[in-house]
Coordinates of C-alpha atoms and ligand atoms in Angstrom, one line a residue:
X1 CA 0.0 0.0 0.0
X2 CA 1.3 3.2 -0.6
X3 CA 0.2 6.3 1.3
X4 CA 0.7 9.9 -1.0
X5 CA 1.1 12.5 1.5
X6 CA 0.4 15.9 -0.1
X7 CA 0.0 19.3 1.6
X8 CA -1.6 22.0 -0.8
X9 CA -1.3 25.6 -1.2
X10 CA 1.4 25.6 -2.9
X11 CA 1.5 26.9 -6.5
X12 CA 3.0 24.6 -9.6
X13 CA 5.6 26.5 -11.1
X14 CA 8.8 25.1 -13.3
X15 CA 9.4 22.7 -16.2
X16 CA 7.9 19.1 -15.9
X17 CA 9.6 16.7 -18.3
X18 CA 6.4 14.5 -19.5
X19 CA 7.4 10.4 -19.3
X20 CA 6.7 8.3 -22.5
X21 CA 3.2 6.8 -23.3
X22 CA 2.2 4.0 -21.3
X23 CA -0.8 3.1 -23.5
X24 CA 2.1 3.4 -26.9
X25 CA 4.3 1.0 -24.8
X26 CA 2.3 -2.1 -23.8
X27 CA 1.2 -2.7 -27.1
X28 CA 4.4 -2.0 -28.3
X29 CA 5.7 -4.5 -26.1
X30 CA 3.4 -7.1 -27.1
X31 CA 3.8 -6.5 -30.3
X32 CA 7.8 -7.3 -29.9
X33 CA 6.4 -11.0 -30.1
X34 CA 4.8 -10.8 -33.6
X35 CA 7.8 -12.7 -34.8
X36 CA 11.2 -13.0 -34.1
X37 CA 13.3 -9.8 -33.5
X38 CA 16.0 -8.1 -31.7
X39 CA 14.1 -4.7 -30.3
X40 CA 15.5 -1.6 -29.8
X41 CA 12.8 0.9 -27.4
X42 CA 13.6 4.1 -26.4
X43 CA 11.9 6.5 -23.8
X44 CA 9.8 4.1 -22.3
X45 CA 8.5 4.6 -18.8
X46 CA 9.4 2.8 -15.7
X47 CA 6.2 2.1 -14.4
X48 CA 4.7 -1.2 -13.1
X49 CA 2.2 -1.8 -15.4
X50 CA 5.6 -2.3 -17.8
X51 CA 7.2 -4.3 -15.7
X52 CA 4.4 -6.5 -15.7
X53 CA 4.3 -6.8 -19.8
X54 CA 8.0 -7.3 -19.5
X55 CA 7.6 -10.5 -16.9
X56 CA 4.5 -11.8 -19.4
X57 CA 7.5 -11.5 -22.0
X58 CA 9.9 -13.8 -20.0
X59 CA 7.7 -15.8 -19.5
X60 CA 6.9 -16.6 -23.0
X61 CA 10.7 -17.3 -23.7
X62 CA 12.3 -13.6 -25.0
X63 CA 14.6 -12.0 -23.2
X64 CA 13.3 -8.7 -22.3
X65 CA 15.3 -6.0 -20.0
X66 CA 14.3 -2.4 -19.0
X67 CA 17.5 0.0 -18.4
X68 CA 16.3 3.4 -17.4
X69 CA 14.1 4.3 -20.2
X70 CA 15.3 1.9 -22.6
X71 CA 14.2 -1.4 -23.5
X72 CA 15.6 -4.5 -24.8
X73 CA 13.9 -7.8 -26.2
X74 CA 15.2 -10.6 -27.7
X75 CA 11.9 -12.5 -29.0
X76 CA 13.7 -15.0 -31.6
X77 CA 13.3 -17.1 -28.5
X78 CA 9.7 -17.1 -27.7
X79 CA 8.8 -21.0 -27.0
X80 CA 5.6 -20.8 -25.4
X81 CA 1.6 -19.3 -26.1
X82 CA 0.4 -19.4 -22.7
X83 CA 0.4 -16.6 -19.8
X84 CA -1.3 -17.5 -16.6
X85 CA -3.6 -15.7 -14.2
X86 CA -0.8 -14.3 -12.2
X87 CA 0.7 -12.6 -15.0
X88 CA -2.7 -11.6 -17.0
X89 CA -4.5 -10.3 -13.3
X90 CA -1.7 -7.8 -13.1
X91 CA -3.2 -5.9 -15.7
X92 CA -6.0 -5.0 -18.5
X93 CA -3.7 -4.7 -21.3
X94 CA -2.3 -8.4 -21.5
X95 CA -5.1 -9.1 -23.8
X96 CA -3.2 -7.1 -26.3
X97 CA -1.1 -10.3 -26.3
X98 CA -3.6 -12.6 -27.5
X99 CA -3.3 -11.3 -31.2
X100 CA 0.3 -11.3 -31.0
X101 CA 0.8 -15.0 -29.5
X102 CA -1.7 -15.9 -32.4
X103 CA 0.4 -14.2 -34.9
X104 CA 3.4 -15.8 -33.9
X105 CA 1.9 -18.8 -32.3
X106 CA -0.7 -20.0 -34.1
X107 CA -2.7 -20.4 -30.5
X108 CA -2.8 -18.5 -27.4
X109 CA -4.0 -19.5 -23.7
X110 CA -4.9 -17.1 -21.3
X111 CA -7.3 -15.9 -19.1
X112 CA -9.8 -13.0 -18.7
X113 CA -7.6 -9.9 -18.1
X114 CA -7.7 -7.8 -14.6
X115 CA -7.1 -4.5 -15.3
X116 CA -8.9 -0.9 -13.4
X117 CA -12.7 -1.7 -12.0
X118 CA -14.0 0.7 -14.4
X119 CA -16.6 -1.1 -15.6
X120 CA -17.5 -4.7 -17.2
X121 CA -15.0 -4.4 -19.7
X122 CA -15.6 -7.0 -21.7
X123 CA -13.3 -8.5 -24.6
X124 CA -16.5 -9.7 -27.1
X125 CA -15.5 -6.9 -29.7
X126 CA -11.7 -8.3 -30.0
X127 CA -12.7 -12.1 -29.8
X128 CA -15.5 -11.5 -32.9
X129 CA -12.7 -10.1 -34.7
X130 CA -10.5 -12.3 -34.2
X131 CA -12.9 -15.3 -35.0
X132 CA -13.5 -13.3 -38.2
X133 CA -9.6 -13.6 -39.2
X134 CA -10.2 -17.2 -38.8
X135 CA -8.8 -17.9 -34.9
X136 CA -11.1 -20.6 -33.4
X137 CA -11.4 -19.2 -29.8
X138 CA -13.3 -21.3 -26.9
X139 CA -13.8 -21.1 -23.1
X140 CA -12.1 -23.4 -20.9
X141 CA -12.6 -23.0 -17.1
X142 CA -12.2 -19.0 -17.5
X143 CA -9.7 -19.1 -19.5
X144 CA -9.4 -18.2 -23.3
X145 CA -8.3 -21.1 -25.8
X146 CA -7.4 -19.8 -29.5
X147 CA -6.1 -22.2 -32.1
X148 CA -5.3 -19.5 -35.1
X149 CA -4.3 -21.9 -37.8
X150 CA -4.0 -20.2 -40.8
X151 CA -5.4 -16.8 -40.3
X152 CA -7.0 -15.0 -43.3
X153 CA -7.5 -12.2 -44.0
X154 CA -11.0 -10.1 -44.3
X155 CA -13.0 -7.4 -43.8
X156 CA -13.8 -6.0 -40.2
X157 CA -16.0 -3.4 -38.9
X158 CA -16.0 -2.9 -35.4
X159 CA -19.5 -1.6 -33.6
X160 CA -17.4 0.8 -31.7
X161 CA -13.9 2.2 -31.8
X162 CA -12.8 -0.2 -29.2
X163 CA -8.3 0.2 -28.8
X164 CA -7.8 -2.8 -27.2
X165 CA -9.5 -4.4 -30.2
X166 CA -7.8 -2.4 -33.0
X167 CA -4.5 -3.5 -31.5
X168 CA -5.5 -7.1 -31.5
X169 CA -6.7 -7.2 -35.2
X170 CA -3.2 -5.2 -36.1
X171 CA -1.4 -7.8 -34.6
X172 CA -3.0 -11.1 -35.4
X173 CA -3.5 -9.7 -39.4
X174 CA 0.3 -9.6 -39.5
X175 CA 0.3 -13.2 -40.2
X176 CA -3.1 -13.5 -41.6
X177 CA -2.9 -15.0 -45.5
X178 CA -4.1 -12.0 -47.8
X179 CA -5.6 -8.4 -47.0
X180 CA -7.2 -7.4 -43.6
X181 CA -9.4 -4.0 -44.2
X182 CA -10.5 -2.8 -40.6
X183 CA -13.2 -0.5 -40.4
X184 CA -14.3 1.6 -37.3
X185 CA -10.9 1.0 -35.9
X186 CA -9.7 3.5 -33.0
X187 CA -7.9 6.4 -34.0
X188 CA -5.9 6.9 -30.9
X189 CA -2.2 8.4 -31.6
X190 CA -1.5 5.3 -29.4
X191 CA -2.8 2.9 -32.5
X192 CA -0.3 5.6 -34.5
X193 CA 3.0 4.3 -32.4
X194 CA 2.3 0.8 -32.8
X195 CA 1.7 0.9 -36.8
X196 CA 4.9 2.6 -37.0
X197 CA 6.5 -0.2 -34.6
X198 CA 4.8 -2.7 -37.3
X199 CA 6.9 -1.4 -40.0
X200 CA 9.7 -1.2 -38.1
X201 CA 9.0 -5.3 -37.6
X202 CA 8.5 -5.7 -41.2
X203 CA 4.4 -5.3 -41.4
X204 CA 3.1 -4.0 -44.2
X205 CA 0.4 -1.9 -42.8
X206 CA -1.3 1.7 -43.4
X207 CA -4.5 3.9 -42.3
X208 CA -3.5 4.2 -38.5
X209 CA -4.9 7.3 -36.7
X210 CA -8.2 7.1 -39.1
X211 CA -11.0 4.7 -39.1
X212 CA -9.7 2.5 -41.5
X213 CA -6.7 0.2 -41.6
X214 CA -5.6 -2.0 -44.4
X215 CA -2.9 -5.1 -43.2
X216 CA -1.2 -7.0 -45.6
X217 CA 1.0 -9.4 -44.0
X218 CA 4.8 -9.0 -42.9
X219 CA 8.0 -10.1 -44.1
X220 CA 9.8 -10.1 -40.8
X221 CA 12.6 -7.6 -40.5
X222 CA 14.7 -9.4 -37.2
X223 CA 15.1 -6.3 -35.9
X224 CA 13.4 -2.9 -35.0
X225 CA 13.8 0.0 -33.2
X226 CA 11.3 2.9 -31.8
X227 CA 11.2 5.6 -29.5
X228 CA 7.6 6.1 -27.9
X229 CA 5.7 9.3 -27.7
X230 CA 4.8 11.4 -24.8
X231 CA 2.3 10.2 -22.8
X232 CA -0.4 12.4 -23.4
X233 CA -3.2 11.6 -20.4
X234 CA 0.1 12.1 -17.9
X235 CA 0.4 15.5 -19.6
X236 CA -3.3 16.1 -19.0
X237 CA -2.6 15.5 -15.7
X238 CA 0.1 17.9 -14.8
X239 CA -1.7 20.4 -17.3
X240 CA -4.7 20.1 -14.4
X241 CA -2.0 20.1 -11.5
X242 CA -0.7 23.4 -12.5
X243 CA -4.3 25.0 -13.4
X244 CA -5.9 23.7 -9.9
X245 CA -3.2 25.2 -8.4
X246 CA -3.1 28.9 -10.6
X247 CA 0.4 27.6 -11.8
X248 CA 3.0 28.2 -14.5
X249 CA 4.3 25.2 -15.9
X250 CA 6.1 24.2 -19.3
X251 CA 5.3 20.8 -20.2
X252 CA 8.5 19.6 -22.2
X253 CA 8.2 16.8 -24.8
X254 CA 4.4 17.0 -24.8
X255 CA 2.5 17.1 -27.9
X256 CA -0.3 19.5 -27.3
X257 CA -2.6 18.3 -30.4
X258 CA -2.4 14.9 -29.0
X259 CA -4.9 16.1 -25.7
X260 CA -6.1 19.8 -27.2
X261 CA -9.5 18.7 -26.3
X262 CA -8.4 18.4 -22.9
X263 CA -6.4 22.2 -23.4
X264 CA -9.3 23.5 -25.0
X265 CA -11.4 23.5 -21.4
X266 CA -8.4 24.8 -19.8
X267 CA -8.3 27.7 -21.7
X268 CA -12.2 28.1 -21.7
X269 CA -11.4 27.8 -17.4
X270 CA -9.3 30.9 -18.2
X271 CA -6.0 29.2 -18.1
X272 CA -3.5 31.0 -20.7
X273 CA -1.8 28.3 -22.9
X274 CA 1.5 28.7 -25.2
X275 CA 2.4 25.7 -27.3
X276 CA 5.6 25.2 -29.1
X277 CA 6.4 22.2 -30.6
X278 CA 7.5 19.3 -28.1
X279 CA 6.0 21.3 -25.1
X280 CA 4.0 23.8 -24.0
X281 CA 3.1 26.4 -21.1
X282 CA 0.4 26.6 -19.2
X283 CA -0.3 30.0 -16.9
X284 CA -3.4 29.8 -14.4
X285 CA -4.8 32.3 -13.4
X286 CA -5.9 32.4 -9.4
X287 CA -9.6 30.6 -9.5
X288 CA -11.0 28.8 -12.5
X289 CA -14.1 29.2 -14.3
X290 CA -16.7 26.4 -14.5
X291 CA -16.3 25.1 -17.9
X292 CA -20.5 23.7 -18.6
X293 CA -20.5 20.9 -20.7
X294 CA -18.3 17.9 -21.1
X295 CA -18.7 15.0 -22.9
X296 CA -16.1 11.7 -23.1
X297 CA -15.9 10.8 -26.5
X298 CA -13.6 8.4 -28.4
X299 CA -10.4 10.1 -30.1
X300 CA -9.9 12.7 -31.3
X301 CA -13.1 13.4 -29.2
X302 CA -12.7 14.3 -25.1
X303 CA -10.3 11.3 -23.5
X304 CA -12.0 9.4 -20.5
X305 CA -8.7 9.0 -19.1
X306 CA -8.7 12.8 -18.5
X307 CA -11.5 13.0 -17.0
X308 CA -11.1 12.4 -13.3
X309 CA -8.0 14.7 -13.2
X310 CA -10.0 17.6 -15.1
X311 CA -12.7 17.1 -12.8
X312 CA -10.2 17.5 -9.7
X313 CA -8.6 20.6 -11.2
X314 CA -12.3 22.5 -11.4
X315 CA -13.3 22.1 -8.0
X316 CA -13.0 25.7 -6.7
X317 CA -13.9 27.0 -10.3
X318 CA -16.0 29.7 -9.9
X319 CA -19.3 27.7 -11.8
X320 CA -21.0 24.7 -12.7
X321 CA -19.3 22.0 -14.8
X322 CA -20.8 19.1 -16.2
X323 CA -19.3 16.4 -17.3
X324 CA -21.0 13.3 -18.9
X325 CA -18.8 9.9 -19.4
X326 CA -19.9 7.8 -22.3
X327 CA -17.2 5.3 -22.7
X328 CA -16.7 3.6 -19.1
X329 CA -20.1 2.2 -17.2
X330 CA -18.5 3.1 -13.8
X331 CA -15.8 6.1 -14.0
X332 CA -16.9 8.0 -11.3
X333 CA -15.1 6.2 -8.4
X334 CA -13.5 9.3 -7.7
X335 CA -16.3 11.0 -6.8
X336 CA -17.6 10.1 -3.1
X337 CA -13.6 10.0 -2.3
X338 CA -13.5 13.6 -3.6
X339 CA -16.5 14.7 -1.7
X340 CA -14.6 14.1 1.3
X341 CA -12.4 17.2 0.3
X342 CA -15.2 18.9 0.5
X343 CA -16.2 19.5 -3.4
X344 CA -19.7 19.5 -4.4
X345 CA -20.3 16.7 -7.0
X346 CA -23.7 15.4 -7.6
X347 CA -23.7 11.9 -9.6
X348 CA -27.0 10.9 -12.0
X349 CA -26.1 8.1 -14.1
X350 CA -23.4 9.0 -16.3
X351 CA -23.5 12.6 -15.7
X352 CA -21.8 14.5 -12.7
X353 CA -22.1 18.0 -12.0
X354 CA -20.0 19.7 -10.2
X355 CA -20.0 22.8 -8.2
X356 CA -16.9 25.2 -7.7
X357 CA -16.8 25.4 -4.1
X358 CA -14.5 28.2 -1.8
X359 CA -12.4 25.7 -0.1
X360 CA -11.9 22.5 0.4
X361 CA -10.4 20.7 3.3
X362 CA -7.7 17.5 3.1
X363 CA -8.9 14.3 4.3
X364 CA -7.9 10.5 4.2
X365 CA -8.9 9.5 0.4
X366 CA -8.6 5.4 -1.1
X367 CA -7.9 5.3 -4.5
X368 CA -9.6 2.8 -6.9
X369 CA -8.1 3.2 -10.2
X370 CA -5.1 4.7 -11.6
X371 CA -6.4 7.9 -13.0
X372 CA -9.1 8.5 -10.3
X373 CA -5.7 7.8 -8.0
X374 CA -4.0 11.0 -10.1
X375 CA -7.5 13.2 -9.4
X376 CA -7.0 12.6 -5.8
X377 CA -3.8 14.1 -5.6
X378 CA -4.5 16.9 -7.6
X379 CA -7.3 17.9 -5.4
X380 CA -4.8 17.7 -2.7
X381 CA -3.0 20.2 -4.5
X382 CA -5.9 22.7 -3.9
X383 CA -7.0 21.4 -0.3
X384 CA -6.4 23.3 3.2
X385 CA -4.4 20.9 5.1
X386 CA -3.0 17.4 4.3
X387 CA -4.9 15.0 2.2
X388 CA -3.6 11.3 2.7
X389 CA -4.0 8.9 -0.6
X390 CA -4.2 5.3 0.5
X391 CA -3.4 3.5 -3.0
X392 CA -2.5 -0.1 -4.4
X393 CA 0.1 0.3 -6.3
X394 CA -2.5 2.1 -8.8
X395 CA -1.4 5.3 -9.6
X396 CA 2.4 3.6 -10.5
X397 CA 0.9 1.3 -12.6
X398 CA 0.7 5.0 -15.6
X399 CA 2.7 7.8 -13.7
X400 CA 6.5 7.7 -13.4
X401 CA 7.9 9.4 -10.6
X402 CA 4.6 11.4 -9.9
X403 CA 5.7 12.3 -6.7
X404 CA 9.3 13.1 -7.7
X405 CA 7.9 15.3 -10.5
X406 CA 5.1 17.4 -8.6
X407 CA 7.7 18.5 -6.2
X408 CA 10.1 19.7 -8.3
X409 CA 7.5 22.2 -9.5
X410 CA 6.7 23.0 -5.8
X411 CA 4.1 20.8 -4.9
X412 CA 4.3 19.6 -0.8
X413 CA 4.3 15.9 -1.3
X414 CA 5.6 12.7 -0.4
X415 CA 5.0 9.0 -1.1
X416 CA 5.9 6.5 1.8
X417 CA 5.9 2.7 0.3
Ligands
EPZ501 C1 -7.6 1.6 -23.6 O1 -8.3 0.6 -22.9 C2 -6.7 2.3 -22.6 N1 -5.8 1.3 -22.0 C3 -7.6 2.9 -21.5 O2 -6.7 3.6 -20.6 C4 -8.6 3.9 -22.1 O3 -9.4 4.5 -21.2 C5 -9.4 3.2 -23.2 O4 -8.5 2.6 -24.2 C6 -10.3 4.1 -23.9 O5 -9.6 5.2 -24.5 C7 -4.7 1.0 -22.7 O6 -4.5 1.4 -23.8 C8 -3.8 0.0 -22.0 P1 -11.5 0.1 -25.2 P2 -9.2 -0.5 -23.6 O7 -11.4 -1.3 -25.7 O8 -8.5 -0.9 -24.9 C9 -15.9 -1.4 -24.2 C10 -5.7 4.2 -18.6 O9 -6.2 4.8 -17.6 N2 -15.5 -2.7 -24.9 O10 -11.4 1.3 -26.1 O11 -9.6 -1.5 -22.6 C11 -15.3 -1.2 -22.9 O12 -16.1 -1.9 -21.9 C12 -6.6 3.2 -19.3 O13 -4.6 4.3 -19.1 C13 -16.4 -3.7 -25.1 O14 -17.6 -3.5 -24.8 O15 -10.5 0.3 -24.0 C14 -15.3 0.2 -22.7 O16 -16.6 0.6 -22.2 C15 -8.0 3.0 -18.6 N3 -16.0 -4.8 -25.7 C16 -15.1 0.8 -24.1 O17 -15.5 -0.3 -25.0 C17 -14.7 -5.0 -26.0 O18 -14.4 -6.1 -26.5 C18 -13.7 1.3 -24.3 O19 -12.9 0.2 -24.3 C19 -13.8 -4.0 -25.7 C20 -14.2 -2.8 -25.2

C-alpha cells in the first residue's frame, strides 16, 4: 500500500519533463512477439504496469530488460503461447497479447484480463474479430483457448472504436494469408505508435490514426527500433495540476494536439496556454471558471482517461461544470472519495455536475483506479491541510515518478511505500 502524502497551497511553477506513453508502450511490447526480433525501445516509462508486460515476456521465452528508459527484447526465442492468471491479473492490457501469440503462435492461452474496476469491460468486440480472421477461440474454465491456424485475412468493422480491439486485429493480421481492411478502428495516436512499430518489424500496414486500416501481412525484419511518444493523459494530468493550483508550468516533450480537447477546457477555465512544438506552457490564473458541458468521446473526441483529473482541477472553479462519461459504465469512483475534500459533486447516471466550491479541506482518500488515483492528488493540491491517498500500487501502474515530479515544480508531497 502506498500512502501519498500531499499538503496543498502551494503553486506549480517550473518545467515538468512529460514520461513516455504507457498506452504506446504495452502494445508496443506485445507486439515485440509478432515474430522473431531483436528490439531496440527508447523513452519508455518505468512504471509497473511495464514491468508487468515485461515478466509476461519472459515468461513466453524472450529475453526482455528495462534499463532506465530503454528497453531491450530478444523475442527470436519465444517457446511458449500461454500466460497465466498471475501474469494476466496484473493488468488490462495483457489481452493485447492474444493477437500477437496468435500471430506468432498459431494459439494462445490465457485468461480474462484484470485491469482498473471501471466497468464490465468485456473482450466480445476483440474475440468476434479475431474469429472473423479465422482464430477458433473457446472457453475453458475462465480461461481463453485460441487455435489461429491459418489466419486470413477479411473485412472488419468494429461496432465501436474499441483500442484494445484495433491493436488485437493489427497484430493477429500480421500473419493472416491475404488483405485485412479494418473498419471503425480506433484512431488513438497510441494505434499511431504501434503501426509505425509494425513497420519497423517488417508489417506492411497503413491507415492508422483514421477509421480504417488496411494489413497486408509482414516479411519479418529481425530487428526494430522505436522511441515512444509522450504520454499524453500524464500530460493532462500535470496540465490540471498546474491550473488547480493557478500555476505556470512548461510541459516539455508534450504534444499538445495529442490532448487539445483536454487544453481547450483549460483555456475556456481561463487558463493562458502557449504551445511550441514538443512542449507547451500553461499559466493559471488564481480561480478557475466552471467550464459547462463535457462530454467523453472516443479520439480525437474528449479522453476518459482525463476526466477524473480535469474534474479534480475545477473544483474551486467559480461555476457549474458538467461532465458526462460515455465510454466507461463506472468512471466516477472518484467522486464520493472527492466529496470528502469537500467538493460539491452530484452523480446521475453517467453525468456528474459539479459545483466550484470556496475551499476545500484534506482528508484521508482510497484510491480505486489509476487515474481517479491521479484526481486525488490533484485535489490535494488545492486542499487546506494534508490530504492522505491510501493506494494499491494504482497510480504507478501510468505515472513515473509522480511524486518526484510534482515536487520539483513545488508541490508539498511525499509518497511513503
Ligand atoms: C484503452 O483501454 C486504454 N488502455 C484505456 O486507458 C482507455 O481508457 C481506453 O482505451 C479508452 O480510450 C490501454 O491502452 C492500455 P476500449 P481498452 O477497448 O482498450 C468497451 C488508462 O487509464 N469494450 O477502447 O480496454 C469497454 O467496456 C486506461 O490508461 C467492449 O464492450 O478500451 C469500454 O466501455 C484506462 N467490448 C469501451 O469499450 C470489448 O471487446 C472502451 O474500451 C472492448 C471494449
Amino acid at each position: 500500500m502506498d500512502l501519498w502524502h500531499v499538503r496543498g497551497g502551494k503553486r506549480l511553477t517550473g518545467v515538468c519533463p512529460i514520461q513516455g506513453s504507457k498506452n504506446a508502450s504495452l502494445p508496443i511490447l506485445a507486439a515485440s512477439v509478432v515474430s522473431p526480433a531483436r528490439i531496440e525501445l527508447e523513452n519508455v516509462p518505468r512504471l509497473s504496469d511495464v514491468d508487468a508486460a515485461l515478466r509476461i515476456l519472459r515468461h513466453l521465452g524472450c529475453r526482455a530488460e528495462q534499463q532506465g528508459n530503454a528497453v531491450y527484447i530478444d523475442s527470436s526465442t519465444c517457446s511458449c503461447s500461454d500466460i497465466p492468471h498471475a501474469l494476466m491479473e496484473e493488468m488490462r492490457s495483457s489481452v493485447i497479447f492474444m493477437g500477437a501469440l496468435i500471430a506468432r503462435c498459431g494459439e494462445a492461452r490465457l485468461s480474462l484480463p484484470g485491469g482498473c474496476q471501471l466497468g464490465k469491460r468485456p473482450i466480445d468486440l476483440h474475440l468476434s474479430a479475431l474469429r472473423q480472421l479465422g482464430a477458433e477461440i473457446g472457453e475453458d474454465g475462465g480461461e481463453i483457448v485460441c487455435r489461429g491456424g491459418k489466419l486470413r485475412g477479411t473485412r472488419i468493422a468494429l461496432p465501436f472504436p474499441s483500442v484494445g480491439a484495433t491493436e488485437n486485429v493489427m497484430l493477429a493480421a500480421c500473419a493472416a494469408e491475404g488483405e485485412t481492411v479494418l473498419c471503425g478502428a480506433a484512431r488513438e495516436p497510441e494505434i499511431v505508435a504501434l503501426q509505425d512499430f509494425l513497420r519497423a518489424m517488417g508489417a506492411r500496414i497503413r491507415g492508422a490514426g483514421s477509421d480504417r486500416i488496411v494489413i497486408e501481412g509482414m516479411e519479418p525484419t529481425g530487428r526494430a527500433c522505436a522511441r515512444i511518444p509522450p504520454d499524453r493523459i500524464v500530460a493532462a494530468t500535470i496540465a490540471c495540476a498546474a491550473a488547480a493550483t493557478g500555476g505556470d508550468v512548461e510541459l516539455r516533450g508534450a504534444e499538445a494536439q495529442q490532448f487539445s480537447t483536454v487544453l481547450h477546457f483549460l483555456n475556456r477555465a481561463g487558463c493562458d496556454i502557449m504551445c511550441r512544438k514538443r512542449s507547451l506552457r500553461l499559466i493559471a490564473p488564481g480561480i478557475l471558471r466552471g467550464v459547462g458541458e463535457i462530454v467523453t468521446a472516443p479520439y480525437p473526441g474528449f479522453p476518459t482517461d482525463a476526466q477524473p483529473v480535469l474534474m479534480a482541477a475545477l473544483l474551486k472553479a467559480r461555476g457549474e461544470t458538467r461532465i458526462t462519461e460515455t465510454i466507461f459504465e463506472n468512471r466516477f469512483r472518484q467522486v464520493p472519495e472527492l466529496r470528502r475534500l469537500g467538493a460539491d459533486i452530484t452523480v446521475s447516471g453517467r453525468v456528474a455536475e459539479i459545483r466550484g466550491v470556496r475551499r476545500l479541506r484534506g482528508a484521508t482518500l482510497t484510491a480505486g483506479d489509476l487515474r481517479g488515483g491521479a484526481a486525488m492528488l490533484v485535489a490535494g493540491l488545492t486542499a487546506e491541510g494534508e490530504t492522505l491517498v491510501r493506494d494499491r500500487g494504482h497510480i504507478m501502474r501510468g505515472y513515473e515518478a509522480l511524486d518526484l515530479r510534482l515536487r520539483a515544480l513545488g508541490a508539498d508531497i511525499d509518497r511513503e511505500y
